[in-house]
Tab-separated table of C-alpha atoms in Angstrom:
chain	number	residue	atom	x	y	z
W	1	UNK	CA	5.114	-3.525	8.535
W	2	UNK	CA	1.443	-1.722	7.925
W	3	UNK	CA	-0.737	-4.998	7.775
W	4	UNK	CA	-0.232	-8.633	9.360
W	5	UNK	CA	-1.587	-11.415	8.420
W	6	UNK	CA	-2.108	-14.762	10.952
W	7	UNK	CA	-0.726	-17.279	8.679
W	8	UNK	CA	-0.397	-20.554	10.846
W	9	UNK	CA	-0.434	-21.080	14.393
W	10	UNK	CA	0.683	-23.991	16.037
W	11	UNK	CA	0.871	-24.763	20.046
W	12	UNK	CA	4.161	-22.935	20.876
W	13	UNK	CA	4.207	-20.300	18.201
W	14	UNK	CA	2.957	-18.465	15.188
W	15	UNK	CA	3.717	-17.268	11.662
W	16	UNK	CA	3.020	-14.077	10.904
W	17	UNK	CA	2.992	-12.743	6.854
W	18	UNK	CA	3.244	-9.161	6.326
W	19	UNK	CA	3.759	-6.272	3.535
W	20	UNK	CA	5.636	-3.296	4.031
W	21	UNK	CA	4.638	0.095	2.692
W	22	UNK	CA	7.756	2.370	2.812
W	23	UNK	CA	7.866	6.332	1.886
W	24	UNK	CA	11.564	7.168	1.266
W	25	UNK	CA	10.581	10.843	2.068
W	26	UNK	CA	9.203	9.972	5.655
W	27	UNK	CA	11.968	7.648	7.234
W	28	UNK	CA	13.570	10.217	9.380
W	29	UNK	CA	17.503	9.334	8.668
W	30	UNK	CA	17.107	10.263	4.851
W	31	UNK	CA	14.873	12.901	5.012
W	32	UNK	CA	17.830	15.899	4.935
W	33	UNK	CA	19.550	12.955	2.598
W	34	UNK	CA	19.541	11.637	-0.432
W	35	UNK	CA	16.261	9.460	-0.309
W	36	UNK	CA	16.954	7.639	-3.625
W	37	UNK	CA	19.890	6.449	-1.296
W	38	UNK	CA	17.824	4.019	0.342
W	39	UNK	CA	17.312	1.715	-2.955
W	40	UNK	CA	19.267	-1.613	-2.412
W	41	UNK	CA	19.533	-4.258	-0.382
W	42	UNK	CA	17.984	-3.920	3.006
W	43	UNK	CA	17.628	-6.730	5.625
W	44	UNK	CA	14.613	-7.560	8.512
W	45	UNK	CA	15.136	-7.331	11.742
W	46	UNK	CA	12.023	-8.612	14.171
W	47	UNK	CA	11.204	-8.035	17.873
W	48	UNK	CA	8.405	-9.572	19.141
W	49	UNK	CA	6.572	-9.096	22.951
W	50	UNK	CA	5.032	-12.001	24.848
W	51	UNK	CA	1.739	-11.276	26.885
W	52	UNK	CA	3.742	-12.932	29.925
W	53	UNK	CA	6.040	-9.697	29.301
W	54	UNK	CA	8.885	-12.499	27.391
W	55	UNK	CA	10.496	-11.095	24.553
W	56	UNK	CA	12.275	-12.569	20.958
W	57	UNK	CA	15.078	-10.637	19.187
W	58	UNK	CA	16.357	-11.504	16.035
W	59	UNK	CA	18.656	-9.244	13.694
W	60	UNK	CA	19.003	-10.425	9.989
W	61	UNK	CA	16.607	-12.626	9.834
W	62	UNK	CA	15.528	-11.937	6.265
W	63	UNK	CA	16.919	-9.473	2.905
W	64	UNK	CA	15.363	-8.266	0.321
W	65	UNK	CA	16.012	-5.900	-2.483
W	66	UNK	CA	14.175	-2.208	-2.583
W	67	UNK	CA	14.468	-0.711	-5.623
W	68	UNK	CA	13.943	2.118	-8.113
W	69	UNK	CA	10.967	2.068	-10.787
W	70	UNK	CA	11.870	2.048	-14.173
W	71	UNK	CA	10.361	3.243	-17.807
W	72	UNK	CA	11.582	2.232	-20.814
W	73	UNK	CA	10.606	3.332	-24.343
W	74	UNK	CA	10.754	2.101	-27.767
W	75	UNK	CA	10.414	4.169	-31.501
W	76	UNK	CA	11.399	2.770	-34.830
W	77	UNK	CA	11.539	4.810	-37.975
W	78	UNK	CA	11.214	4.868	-41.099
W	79	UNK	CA	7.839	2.681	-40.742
W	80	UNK	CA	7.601	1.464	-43.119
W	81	UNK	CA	11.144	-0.091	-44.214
W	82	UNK	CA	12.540	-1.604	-47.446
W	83	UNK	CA	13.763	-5.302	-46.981
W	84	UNK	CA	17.826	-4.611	-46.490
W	85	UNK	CA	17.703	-1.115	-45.782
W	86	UNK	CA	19.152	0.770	-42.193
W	87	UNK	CA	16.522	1.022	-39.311
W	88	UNK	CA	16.596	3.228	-36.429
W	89	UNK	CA	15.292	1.799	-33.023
W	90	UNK	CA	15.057	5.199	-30.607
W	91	UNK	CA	14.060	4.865	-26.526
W	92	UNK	CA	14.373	6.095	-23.414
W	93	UNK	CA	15.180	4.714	-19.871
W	94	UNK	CA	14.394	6.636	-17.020
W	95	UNK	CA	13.751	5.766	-13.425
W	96	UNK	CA	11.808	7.512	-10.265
W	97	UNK	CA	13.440	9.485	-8.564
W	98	UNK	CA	12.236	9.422	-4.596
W	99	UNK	CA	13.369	13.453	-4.283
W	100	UNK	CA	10.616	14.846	-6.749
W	101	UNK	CA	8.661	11.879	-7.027
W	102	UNK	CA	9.493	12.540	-11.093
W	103	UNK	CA	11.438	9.840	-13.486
W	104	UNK	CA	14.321	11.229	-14.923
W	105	UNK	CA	16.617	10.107	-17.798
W	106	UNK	CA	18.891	7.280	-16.519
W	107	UNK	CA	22.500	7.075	-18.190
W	108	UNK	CA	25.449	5.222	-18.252
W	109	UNK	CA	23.346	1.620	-18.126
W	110	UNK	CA	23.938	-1.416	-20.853
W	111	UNK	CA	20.503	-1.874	-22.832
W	112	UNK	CA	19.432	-4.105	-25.157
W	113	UNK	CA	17.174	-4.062	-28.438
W	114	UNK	CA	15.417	-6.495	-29.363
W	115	UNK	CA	13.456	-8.089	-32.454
W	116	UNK	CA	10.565	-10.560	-32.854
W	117	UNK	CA	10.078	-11.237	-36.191
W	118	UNK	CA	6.609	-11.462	-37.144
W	119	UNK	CA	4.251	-14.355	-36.511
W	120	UNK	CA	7.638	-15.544	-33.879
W	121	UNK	CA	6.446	-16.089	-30.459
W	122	UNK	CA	9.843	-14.722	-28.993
W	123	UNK	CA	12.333	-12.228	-29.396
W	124	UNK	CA	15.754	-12.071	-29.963
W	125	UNK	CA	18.668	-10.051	-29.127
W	126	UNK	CA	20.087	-7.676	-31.537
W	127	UNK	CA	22.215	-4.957	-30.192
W	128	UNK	CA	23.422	-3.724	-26.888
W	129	UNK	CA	23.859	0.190	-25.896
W	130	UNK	CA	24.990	2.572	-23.347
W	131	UNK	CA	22.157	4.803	-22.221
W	132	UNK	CA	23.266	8.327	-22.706
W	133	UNK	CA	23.198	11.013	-20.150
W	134	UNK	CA	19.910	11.609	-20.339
W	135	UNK	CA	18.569	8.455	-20.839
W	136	UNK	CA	18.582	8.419	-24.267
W	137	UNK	CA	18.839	5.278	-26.831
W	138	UNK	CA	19.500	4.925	-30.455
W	139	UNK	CA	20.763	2.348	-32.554
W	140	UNK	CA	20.636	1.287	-36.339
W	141	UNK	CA	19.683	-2.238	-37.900
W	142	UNK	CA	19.037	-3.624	-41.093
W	143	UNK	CA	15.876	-4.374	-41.596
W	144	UNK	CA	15.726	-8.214	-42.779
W	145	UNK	CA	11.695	-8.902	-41.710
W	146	UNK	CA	8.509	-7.272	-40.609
W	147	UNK	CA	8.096	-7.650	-36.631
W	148	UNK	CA	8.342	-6.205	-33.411
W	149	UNK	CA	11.643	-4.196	-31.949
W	150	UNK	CA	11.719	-3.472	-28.367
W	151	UNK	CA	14.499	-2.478	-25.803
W	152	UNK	CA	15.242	-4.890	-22.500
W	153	UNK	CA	16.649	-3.382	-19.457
W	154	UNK	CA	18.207	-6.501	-16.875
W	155	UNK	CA	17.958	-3.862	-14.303
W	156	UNK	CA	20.401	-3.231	-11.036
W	157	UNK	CA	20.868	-3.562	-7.101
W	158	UNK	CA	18.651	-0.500	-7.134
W	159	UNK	CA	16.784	0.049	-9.957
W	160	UNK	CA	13.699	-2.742	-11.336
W	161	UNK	CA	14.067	-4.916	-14.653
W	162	UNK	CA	11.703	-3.149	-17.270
W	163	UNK	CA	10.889	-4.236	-20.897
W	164	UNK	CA	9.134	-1.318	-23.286
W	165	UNK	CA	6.192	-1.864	-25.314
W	166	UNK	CA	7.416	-3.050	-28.647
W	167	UNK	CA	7.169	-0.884	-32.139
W	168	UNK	CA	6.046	-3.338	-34.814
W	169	UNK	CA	7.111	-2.423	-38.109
W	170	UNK	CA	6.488	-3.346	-41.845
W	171	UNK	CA	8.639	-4.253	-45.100
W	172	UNK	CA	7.397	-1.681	-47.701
C-alpha cells in the first residue's frame, strides 16, 4: 500500500483504508516473466507491528480482482442508410498490454453490438461476435431506425468491462 488513511479508531484498535499503486514491470517475481501474468485475482495479506514490539498476522484476509485495461471501438457505414437496407457496425477491442505499456488487438472474446434507437433512453442487444485475431469486429444489420450502434464488452478475470462510444446514424 503507498498511502493510509486513519479511518476509525476505537480503544483497542484501528481501521486503516488504503490504495494500492502497483507497476507490473517493478514487482521483482515477474520482471524476467510475463507481467500481463499478474492480471487476476489476487488476495491481501496484512502484518501489522505493535509499539510494545506485539505483532498481528493475517493471510487472506481480503481478494480483489487486478485487471487489464480495455478499448473498444465502434464505426457504422454507409451513414447515411435506407430504411430496410444491410448496415455494417465495424470495431475494435484491444487491451494494455503491461510488457510495452501498448494496447494490442484482443481476439478470441464474445462481443456484443448494440442499438439505441433514437430519442430511446437505452439500448438493446443486437448481435454477438467473436473478436478476431487482431481484435477486429464486424457485423451486418438491417437498418430498421435512425439511432445509436455501439459494441459492449462484459469483460474477464483479467481484462476490465468497456463500452465504445456509440456511432449514431441516419435513415436517408
Amino acid at each position: 500500500m503507498d498511502r493510509y488513511e486513519l479511518c476509525e479508531e476505537v480503544e483497542d484498535h484501528v481501521r486503516l483504508h488504503g490504495d494500492m499503486y502497483v507497476e507490473p514491470k517493478a514487482m521483482p517475481y515477474v520482471s524476467d516473466r510475463d507481467p500481463d501474468g499478474i492480471a487476476g485475482q489476487w488476495q491481501v495479506n496484512a502484518t501489522v507491528n505493535a509499539n510494545d514490539k506485539g505483532y498481528w498476522i493475517s493471510d487472506r484476509i481480503a481478494l480483489y480482482q487486478f485487471k487489464r485495461a480495455a478499448t473498444l471501438t465502434t464505426g457504422a457505414a454507409p451513414e447515411p442508410v435506407s430504411k430496410g437496407k444491410k448496415l455494417t457496425v465495424k470495431g475494435k477491442l484491444s487491451r494494455a498490454s503491461w510488457k510495452d505499456l501498448k494496447y494490442h488487438g484482443f481476439g478470441g472474446q464474445k462481443v456484443t453490438v448494440q442499438f439505441r434507437k433514437a430519442g430511446a433512453t437505452s439500448y438493446k442487444n443486437v448481435a454477438t461476435v467473436k473478436s478476431r485475431a487482431s481484435g477486429s469486429l464486424s457485423t451486418t444489420v438491417t437498418a430498421s431506425a435512425a439511432g445509436t450502434w455501439r459494441w459492449y464488452f462484459a469483460g474477464t478475470g483479467t481484462t476490465m468491462k468497456v463500452i465504445s462510444a456509440g456511432d449514431s446514424v441516419k435513415l436517408g
